[in-house]
């Protein structure tokens, strides 16, 4: 089937159908020297179809990975039923890897049976991908999702801008309307030799239109009904609302078995993803793992690398000098405080710097200042009035409450 080229074709198409940390640095990450969040623009929290190169400064002969992400599709911009992406590149400067002919989208759930209309990487200078779900009753896309990654070889010196010739995002009940969103156009500079600072070089623009009508968000009852263990959630009155809010926007997701497991310890990998999505951070593309115990094939790989690029997470170095992340280890209350305090201190939100310490169990703790900072801003509480219990593991319910408070603070 040929690529859809007009809104009218989208109309016909839809009618036919009927997202212990220590003080050792996280390592050198590509483009980490100048991280910016292109998802926050002119007061609008618009979602973005983002092209993410692994390098913005390369030399002839290098391999450059370019990832395509749908990110920030939450709230009124969630529930995507289909998308169409075109990426153009200069074939004189970049050549796709001979083994890369198609993308492997991770946007829609496999159980939703997504249909790929076009999936083509043309060595002549274009990439095309169009995918949709045929039923509105299926699990539509919300949040962050990776459309795929293309490996390019740098052929000769020059400057190449990756351009999105057209980007269409369609929601249910809005046939033919390209939803208002952003697109990015990164620029890669290729040199004959030598090195240069790998700074982000990227422009964004807004395309599309506002939906004719807002997407109907699920009610609290509907969100709860999506979990087999909803009874365990409703028992936690102090966390129930936060869990529902984060689950409905897929900041936090349930298990493959359909449970939320609110009292289960949250793993460090789970939190890395939740923090990136909750804070609306731009994804990073890292070709080589920073941590020896995190593989590129792991579901959390991109989120761990992104959290590292923003300085949210760090690792622990072993005696051989290898850096470990321990992705499946439970996150502690102190680690949780340290991660979120780092982001909030750099948010420019005018947070209070109240230095009063009500807790008797953190006078010499490494995360003391971060804990006091969050407590002073009424974002975190102790287990009792005088005990914070920094070494205790944090449950998914506790993380839900803290993340929901932080989201409200940084909005």
Short mmCIF file of C-alpha atoms in Angstrom, two decimals:
data_model
loop_
_atom_site.label_atom_id
_atom_site.label_comp_id
_atom_site.label_asym_id
_atom_site.label_seq_id
_atom_site.Cartn_x
_atom_site.Cartn_y
_atom_site.Cartn_z
CA UNK A 1 0.00 0.00 0.00
CA UNK A 2 1.39 3.41 -0.88
CA UNK A 3 2.13 5.90 1.87
CA UNK A 4 -0.84 8.03 2.90
CA UNK A 5 -0.24 11.56 1.65
CA UNK A 6 -3.32 13.61 2.57
CA UNK A 7 -5.73 14.12 5.40
CA UNK A 8 -8.52 12.90 3.14
CA UNK A 9 -6.76 9.57 2.82
CA UNK A 10 -6.60 9.38 6.59
CA UNK A 11 -10.37 9.93 6.60
CA UNK A 12 -10.92 7.09 4.16
CA UNK A 13 -8.45 4.92 6.05
CA UNK A 14 -10.07 5.43 9.45
CA UNK A 15 -13.51 4.85 8.03
CA UNK A 16 -12.29 1.55 6.62
CA UNK A 17 -10.88 0.54 10.01
CA UNK A 18 -14.55 0.86 11.32
CA UNK A 19 5.40 5.56 27.37
CA UNK A 20 22.39 2.32 46.46
CA UNK A 21 23.02 5.27 43.96
CA UNK A 22 26.39 6.62 45.02
CA UNK A 23 28.42 9.69 44.06
CA UNK A 24 30.35 8.09 41.21
CA UNK A 25 29.54 9.91 37.92
CA UNK A 26 27.30 8.04 35.52
CA UNK A 27 29.87 8.15 32.76
CA UNK A 28 30.19 10.02 29.50
CA UNK A 29 26.94 10.13 27.55
CA UNK A 30 26.48 11.43 24.03
CA UNK A 31 25.15 15.00 23.92
CA UNK A 32 24.88 15.08 27.71
CA UNK A 33 26.90 18.31 27.87
CA UNK A 34 23.95 20.37 26.67
CA UNK A 35 20.71 18.72 27.61
CA UNK A 36 17.50 20.56 26.94
CA UNK A 37 13.85 19.63 27.07
CA UNK A 38 12.21 20.51 23.76
CA UNK A 39 8.91 19.16 25.02
CA UNK A 40 8.12 22.32 26.98
CA UNK A 41 7.39 25.18 24.59
CA UNK A 42 5.61 28.50 24.94
CA UNK A 43 3.58 27.32 27.89
CA UNK A 44 2.19 24.35 25.96
CA UNK A 45 3.05 20.83 26.99
CA UNK A 46 2.81 19.59 23.45
CA UNK A 47 3.85 16.05 22.55
CA UNK A 48 6.62 15.64 20.02
CA UNK A 49 7.70 13.28 17.26
CA UNK A 50 11.41 13.42 17.98
CA UNK A 51 14.42 12.32 15.95
CA UNK A 52 17.27 11.49 18.33
CA UNK A 53 20.83 11.03 16.95
CA UNK A 54 23.41 9.23 19.06
CA UNK A 55 25.90 11.89 17.96
CA UNK A 56 25.57 15.47 16.82
CA UNK A 57 29.30 15.71 16.06
CA UNK A 58 30.80 12.77 14.17
CA UNK A 59 33.67 11.99 11.82
CA UNK A 60 33.82 10.19 8.52
CA UNK A 61 33.45 6.43 9.04
CA UNK A 62 31.47 6.70 12.28
CA UNK A 63 28.23 4.83 12.84
CA UNK A 64 25.39 7.10 13.94
CA UNK A 65 22.16 5.74 15.37
CA UNK A 66 18.99 7.77 14.91
CA UNK A 67 15.99 6.86 17.05
CA UNK A 68 12.44 7.99 16.35
CA UNK A 69 10.34 8.61 19.46
CA UNK A 70 6.76 9.59 20.14
CA UNK A 71 7.06 11.28 23.51
CA UNK A 72 4.87 13.32 25.83
CA UNK A 73 1.55 12.00 24.50
CA UNK A 74 -0.45 12.40 27.71
CA UNK A 75 -3.67 14.06 28.83
CA UNK A 76 -5.64 15.60 25.96
CA UNK A 77 -2.94 14.38 23.57
CA UNK A 78 -3.01 10.74 24.59
CA UNK A 79 -4.84 7.81 23.03
CA UNK A 80 -3.15 7.81 19.64
CA UNK A 81 -4.67 5.38 17.16
CA UNK A 82 -2.32 5.90 14.22
CA UNK A 83 0.76 7.77 13.05
CA UNK A 84 2.68 8.47 9.87
CA UNK A 85 6.29 9.65 9.88
CA UNK A 86 8.55 10.68 7.02
CA UNK A 87 12.24 11.42 7.65
CA UNK A 88 14.49 12.81 4.93
CA UNK A 89 18.30 12.75 5.08
CA UNK A 90 21.18 13.61 2.75
CA UNK A 91 22.20 10.34 1.07
CA UNK A 92 25.48 11.92 -0.02
CA UNK A 93 26.54 12.20 3.65
CA UNK A 94 24.72 9.33 5.34
CA UNK A 95 24.09 5.75 4.27
CA UNK A 96 21.74 3.43 6.18
CA UNK A 97 23.26 0.20 7.43
CA UNK A 98 22.82 -2.48 4.79
CA UNK A 99 21.18 -4.76 7.35
CA UNK A 100 18.55 -2.17 8.29
CA UNK A 101 15.59 -2.27 5.96
CA UNK A 102 12.66 -1.85 8.34
CA UNK A 103 11.89 -0.37 11.74
CA UNK A 104 10.63 -2.35 14.72
CA UNK A 105 8.06 -0.07 16.38
CA UNK A 106 7.45 -0.38 20.11
CA UNK A 107 4.61 2.15 20.19
CA UNK A 108 1.46 0.04 20.28
CA UNK A 109 0.99 -3.00 22.48
CA UNK A 110 1.41 -6.23 20.54
CA UNK A 111 -1.91 -7.39 21.93
CA UNK A 112 -3.53 -4.48 20.08
CA UNK A 113 -2.52 -6.07 16.77
CA UNK A 114 -1.13 -2.90 15.16
CA UNK A 115 -1.08 -2.80 11.37
CA UNK A 116 1.98 -1.42 9.58
CA UNK A 117 0.88 0.33 6.39
CA UNK A 118 4.30 1.44 5.19
CA UNK A 119 7.70 0.52 6.66
CA UNK A 120 10.57 1.47 4.41
CA UNK A 121 14.13 2.74 4.77
CA UNK A 122 15.20 4.05 1.35
CA UNK A 123 18.98 4.40 0.79
CA UNK A 124 18.12 7.22 -1.58
CA UNK A 125 17.41 9.53 1.37
CA UNK A 126 14.08 8.83 3.06
CA UNK A 127 12.48 6.83 5.85
CA UNK A 128 8.75 6.13 5.90
CA UNK A 129 6.67 4.45 8.57
CA UNK A 130 2.90 4.40 8.99
CA UNK A 131 1.13 2.31 11.59
CA UNK A 132 -2.32 2.13 13.15
CA UNK A 133 -4.63 0.09 15.34
CA UNK A 134 -7.79 -1.05 13.61
CA UNK A 135 -10.01 -1.06 16.71
CA UNK A 136 -10.65 1.75 19.18
CA UNK A 137 -11.32 -0.92 21.78
CA UNK A 138 -7.66 -1.98 21.64
CA UNK A 139 -4.95 -0.56 23.90
CA UNK A 140 -4.20 2.78 22.23
CA UNK A 141 -0.86 4.55 22.57
CA UNK A 142 -0.22 6.86 25.51
CA UNK A 143 3.00 8.41 26.77
CA UNK A 144 6.36 7.43 25.28
CA UNK A 145 7.04 4.91 22.51
CA UNK A 146 9.93 4.11 20.22
CA UNK A 147 9.11 3.87 16.53
CA UNK A 148 12.53 2.41 15.80
CA UNK A 149 16.24 3.01 15.33
CA UNK A 150 18.20 3.40 12.08
CA UNK A 151 22.00 2.98 11.91
CA UNK A 152 23.77 5.27 9.46
CA UNK A 153 27.39 5.36 8.26
CA UNK A 154 28.97 8.81 7.91
CA UNK A 155 30.26 8.93 4.32
CA UNK A 156 31.97 12.31 4.03
CA UNK A 157 32.41 15.64 5.76
CA UNK A 158 29.52 18.06 5.79
CA UNK A 159 26.40 19.11 7.68
CA UNK A 160 23.20 17.12 7.43
CA UNK A 161 19.81 18.02 8.91
CA UNK A 162 17.32 15.23 9.46
CA UNK A 163 13.96 16.59 8.38
CA UNK A 164 10.43 15.40 8.97
CA UNK A 165 8.81 16.08 5.63
CA UNK A 166 5.44 15.15 7.10
CA UNK A 167 4.24 13.87 10.44
CA UNK A 168 0.66 12.84 11.10
CA UNK A 169 -0.79 11.80 14.45
CA UNK A 170 -4.39 10.64 14.56
CA UNK A 171 -6.66 10.10 17.54
CA UNK A 172 -9.95 8.22 17.81
CA UNK A 173 -13.06 10.14 16.74
CA UNK A 174 -10.95 12.74 14.95
CA UNK A 175 -10.59 11.25 11.48
CA UNK A 176 -8.58 13.28 9.00
CA UNK A 177 -7.29 15.72 11.62
CA UNK A 178 -3.55 15.85 12.19
CA UNK A 179 -3.32 16.37 15.93
CA UNK A 180 -1.35 19.42 17.07
CA UNK A 181 2.15 18.35 18.09
CA UNK A 182 5.81 19.20 17.62
CA UNK A 183 8.43 17.73 15.34
CA UNK A 184 12.21 17.97 15.71
CA UNK A 185 14.92 18.46 13.08
CA UNK A 186 18.39 17.67 14.46
CA UNK A 187 21.59 18.67 12.64
CA UNK A 188 24.64 16.40 12.55
CA UNK A 189 28.07 17.78 11.66
CA UNK A 190 30.48 15.28 10.08
CA UNK A 191 34.23 16.03 10.13
CA UNK A 192 37.11 14.44 8.27
CA UNK A 193 38.88 13.79 11.58
CA UNK A 194 39.41 15.12 15.08
CA UNK A 195 36.95 15.68 17.90
CA UNK A 196 34.49 18.39 18.88
CA UNK A 197 32.07 18.93 21.79
CA UNK A 198 28.96 16.86 21.17
CA UNK A 199 26.35 19.56 21.76
CA UNK A 200 22.69 19.17 20.93
CA UNK A 201 21.82 20.92 17.67
CA UNK A 202 18.11 20.71 17.10
CA UNK A 203 15.19 22.82 15.95
CA UNK A 204 11.53 22.18 16.63
CA UNK A 205 8.32 23.38 15.06
CA UNK A 206 4.64 22.93 15.74
CA UNK A 207 2.39 21.24 13.22
CA UNK A 208 -1.20 20.00 13.10
CA UNK A 209 -4.41 21.29 14.62
CA UNK A 210 -6.24 21.08 17.90
CA UNK A 211 -8.67 18.18 18.11
CA UNK A 212 -12.27 18.92 17.24
CA UNK A 213 -13.15 17.51 20.63
CA UNK A 214 -11.09 16.45 23.60
CA UNK A 215 -10.29 12.81 24.13
CA UNK A 216 -12.52 11.30 26.78
CA UNK A 217 -10.22 10.37 29.63
CA UNK A 218 -10.98 7.18 31.59
CA UNK A 219 -12.78 7.66 34.88
CA UNK A 220 -11.19 6.61 38.15
CA UNK A 221 -13.45 3.58 38.22
CA UNK A 222 -12.42 2.59 34.69
CA UNK A 223 -8.72 2.93 35.52
CA UNK A 224 -9.11 0.85 38.66
CA UNK A 225 -11.10 -1.75 36.78
CA UNK A 226 -8.08 -2.26 34.56
CA UNK A 227 -6.20 -3.91 37.44
CA UNK A 228 -7.04 -7.34 38.79
CA UNK A 229 -5.81 -6.27 42.23
CA UNK A 230 -7.90 -3.10 42.38
CA UNK A 231 -8.95 -4.06 45.91
CA UNK A 232 -5.34 -3.71 47.07
CA UNK A 233 -5.28 -0.18 45.64
CA UNK A 234 -8.57 0.99 47.18
CA UNK A 235 -7.34 -0.10 50.60
CA UNK A 236 -4.55 2.48 50.35
CA UNK A 237 -6.64 5.63 50.69
CA UNK A 238 -3.53 7.80 51.00
CA UNK A 239 -2.17 6.59 47.64
CA UNK A 240 -5.25 5.66 45.61
CA UNK A 241 -5.72 8.98 43.79
CA UNK A 242 -2.02 9.24 42.87
CA UNK A 243 -1.94 5.68 41.57
CA UNK A 244 -5.01 6.32 39.41
CA UNK A 245 -3.57 9.53 37.95
CA UNK A 246 -0.20 8.00 37.10
CA UNK A 247 -1.74 4.78 35.79
CA UNK A 248 -4.16 6.61 33.50
CA UNK A 249 -1.28 8.54 31.90
CA UNK A 250 0.94 5.41 31.93
CA UNK A 251 3.66 7.04 33.98
CA UNK A 252 3.32 3.85 35.99
CA UNK A 253 2.04 0.67 34.42
CA UNK A 254 0.75 -2.63 35.67
CA UNK A 255 2.30 -6.04 35.27
CA UNK A 256 1.82 -8.43 32.37
CA UNK A 257 -0.59 -10.33 34.61
CA UNK A 258 -2.83 -7.25 34.89
CA UNK A 259 -1.96 -6.25 38.48
CA UNK A 260 -0.60 -2.97 39.83
CA UNK A 261 1.02 -4.43 42.96
CA UNK A 262 1.01 -1.21 45.01
CA UNK A 263 2.92 -2.65 47.96
CA UNK A 264 5.65 -4.30 45.90
CA UNK A 265 9.10 -2.70 46.10
CA UNK A 266 9.79 -0.56 43.06
CA UNK A 267 12.94 -1.51 41.17
CA UNK A 268 15.55 0.99 40.10
CA UNK A 269 14.81 0.27 36.43
CA UNK A 270 11.08 0.87 36.93
CA UNK A 271 11.80 4.14 38.65
CA UNK A 272 14.19 5.30 35.91
CA UNK A 273 11.41 4.97 33.36
CA UNK A 274 8.77 6.49 35.63
CA UNK A 275 10.95 9.52 36.40
CA UNK A 276 11.74 10.17 32.73
CA UNK A 277 8.08 9.97 31.70
CA UNK A 278 6.75 11.87 34.72
CA UNK A 279 9.19 14.73 34.21
CA UNK A 280 8.62 14.83 30.44
CA UNK A 281 12.30 14.48 29.57
CA UNK A 282 13.65 14.20 26.03
CA UNK A 283 14.93 10.74 25.22
CA UNK A 284 18.62 10.14 24.48
CA UNK A 285 20.17 7.64 22.10
CA UNK A 286 23.25 5.91 23.48
CA UNK A 287 24.90 3.29 21.29
CA UNK A 288 27.14 1.79 24.00
CA UNK A 289 25.70 0.97 27.46
CA UNK A 290 26.99 3.15 30.27
CA UNK A 291 26.43 0.42 32.85
CA UNK A 292 27.89 -3.06 32.54
CA UNK A 293 24.70 -4.69 33.86
CA UNK A 294 22.30 -2.92 31.48
CA UNK A 295 22.03 -4.27 27.92
CA UNK A 296 20.73 -2.47 24.85
CA UNK A 297 18.07 -5.17 24.54
CA UNK A 298 16.62 -4.50 28.02
CA UNK A 299 13.20 -2.85 28.01
CA UNK A 300 14.46 -0.12 30.34
CA UNK A 301 17.71 0.61 28.45
CA UNK A 302 16.71 3.91 26.83
CA UNK A 303 15.13 5.21 30.04
CA UNK A 304 18.18 4.38 32.16
CA UNK A 305 20.49 6.07 29.66
CA UNK A 306 18.22 9.12 29.46
CA UNK A 307 17.99 9.41 33.24
CA UNK A 308 21.80 9.18 33.36
CA UNK A 309 22.20 11.91 30.74
CA UNK A 310 20.13 14.27 32.90
CA UNK A 311 22.17 13.39 35.97
CA UNK A 312 19.20 11.82 37.74
CA UNK A 313 20.86 8.45 38.25
CA UNK A 314 24.37 7.31 38.98
CA UNK A 315 26.07 3.97 39.36
CA UNK A 316 28.45 2.06 41.57
CA UNK A 317 31.94 1.15 40.40
CA UNK A 318 33.30 -2.30 41.25
CA UNK A 319 36.93 -3.26 41.94
CA UNK A 320 37.54 -3.85 38.24
CA UNK A 321 36.40 -0.34 37.41
CA UNK A 322 33.09 -1.38 35.81
CA UNK A 323 30.05 0.75 36.50
CA UNK A 324 26.92 -1.08 37.68
CA UNK A 325 23.35 0.18 37.87
CA UNK A 326 21.66 -2.81 39.58
CA UNK A 327 18.40 -2.33 37.63
CA UNK A 328 16.42 -5.02 39.42
CA UNK A 329 17.37 -3.99 42.94
CA UNK A 330 14.67 -2.19 44.98
CA UNK A 331 15.03 1.56 45.20
CA UNK A 332 15.38 3.01 48.70
CA UNK A 333 13.65 6.05 50.13
CA UNK A 334 16.96 7.90 50.26
CA UNK A 335 17.76 7.14 46.62
CA UNK A 336 14.29 8.28 45.64
CA UNK A 337 14.76 11.58 47.45
CA UNK A 338 18.19 12.17 45.93
CA UNK A 339 17.02 11.59 42.34
CA UNK A 340 14.02 13.87 42.50
CA UNK A 341 15.81 16.56 44.48
CA UNK A 342 18.47 16.77 41.75
CA UNK A 343 15.84 17.47 39.12
CA UNK A 344 13.82 19.92 41.22
CA UNK A 345 16.89 21.93 42.25
CA UNK A 346 17.57 22.54 38.56
CA UNK A 347 13.94 23.23 37.61
CA UNK A 348 14.02 26.94 38.42
CA UNK A 349 10.67 26.68 40.21
CA UNK A 350 11.70 28.79 43.18
CA UNK A 351 11.54 25.98 45.69
CA UNK A 352 12.15 26.76 49.35
CA UNK A 353 15.55 25.95 50.84
CA UNK A 354 14.21 25.27 54.34
CA UNK A 355 17.07 23.67 56.30
CA UNK A 356 15.04 22.41 59.25
CA UNK A 357 15.60 18.72 59.88
CA UNK A 358 12.82 16.98 61.82
CA UNK A 359 14.34 13.51 61.42
CA UNK A 360 16.67 11.97 63.98
CA UNK A 361 17.89 9.15 61.72
CA UNK A 362 19.62 11.19 58.97
CA UNK A 363 22.14 13.54 60.70
CA UNK A 364 25.10 11.97 58.89
CA UNK A 365 23.30 10.32 55.99
CA UNK A 366 24.64 10.95 52.44
CA UNK A 367 21.16 12.04 51.24
CA UNK A 368 20.45 14.28 54.22
CA UNK A 369 20.28 17.55 52.27
CA UNK A 370 18.05 16.07 49.57
CA UNK A 371 15.65 14.62 52.13
CA UNK A 372 15.44 17.91 54.01
CA UNK A 373 14.93 19.76 50.71
CA UNK A 374 11.95 17.61 49.67
CA UNK A 375 10.47 17.64 53.17
CA UNK A 376 10.78 21.42 53.36
CA UNK A 377 8.82 21.67 50.13
CA UNK A 378 6.12 19.33 51.47
CA UNK A 379 6.89 16.69 48.85
CA UNK A 380 7.98 13.85 51.11
CA UNK A 381 7.19 12.69 54.60
CA UNK A 382 8.85 10.50 57.18
CA UNK A 383 7.64 7.12 58.34
CA UNK A 384 6.96 8.91 61.64
CA UNK A 385 7.25 12.53 62.74
CA UNK A 386 10.91 12.02 63.66
CA UNK A 387 12.08 9.04 61.56
CA UNK A 388 12.57 9.10 57.78
CA UNK A 389 13.91 5.53 57.44
CA UNK A 390 16.24 6.34 54.51
CA UNK A 391 17.38 2.76 53.98
CA UNK A 392 13.90 1.27 53.69
CA UNK A 393 12.71 0.16 50.29
CA UNK A 394 10.12 2.33 48.54
CA UNK A 395 6.88 0.70 47.43
CA UNK A 396 5.13 1.43 44.14
CA UNK A 397 2.39 3.19 46.12
CA UNK A 398 4.90 5.48 47.86
CA UNK A 399 6.56 6.31 44.56
CA UNK A 400 3.18 7.08 43.01
CA UNK A 401 2.41 9.66 45.69
CA UNK A 402 5.81 11.32 45.46
CA UNK A 403 5.88 11.43 41.66
CA UNK A 404 2.37 12.86 41.49
CA UNK A 405 3.39 15.66 43.88
CA UNK A 406 6.52 16.38 41.87
CA UNK A 407 4.55 16.50 38.59
CA UNK A 408 2.22 19.10 40.10
CA UNK A 409 5.21 21.12 41.32
CA UNK A 410 7.09 21.27 38.01
CA UNK A 411 4.05 22.00 35.82
#
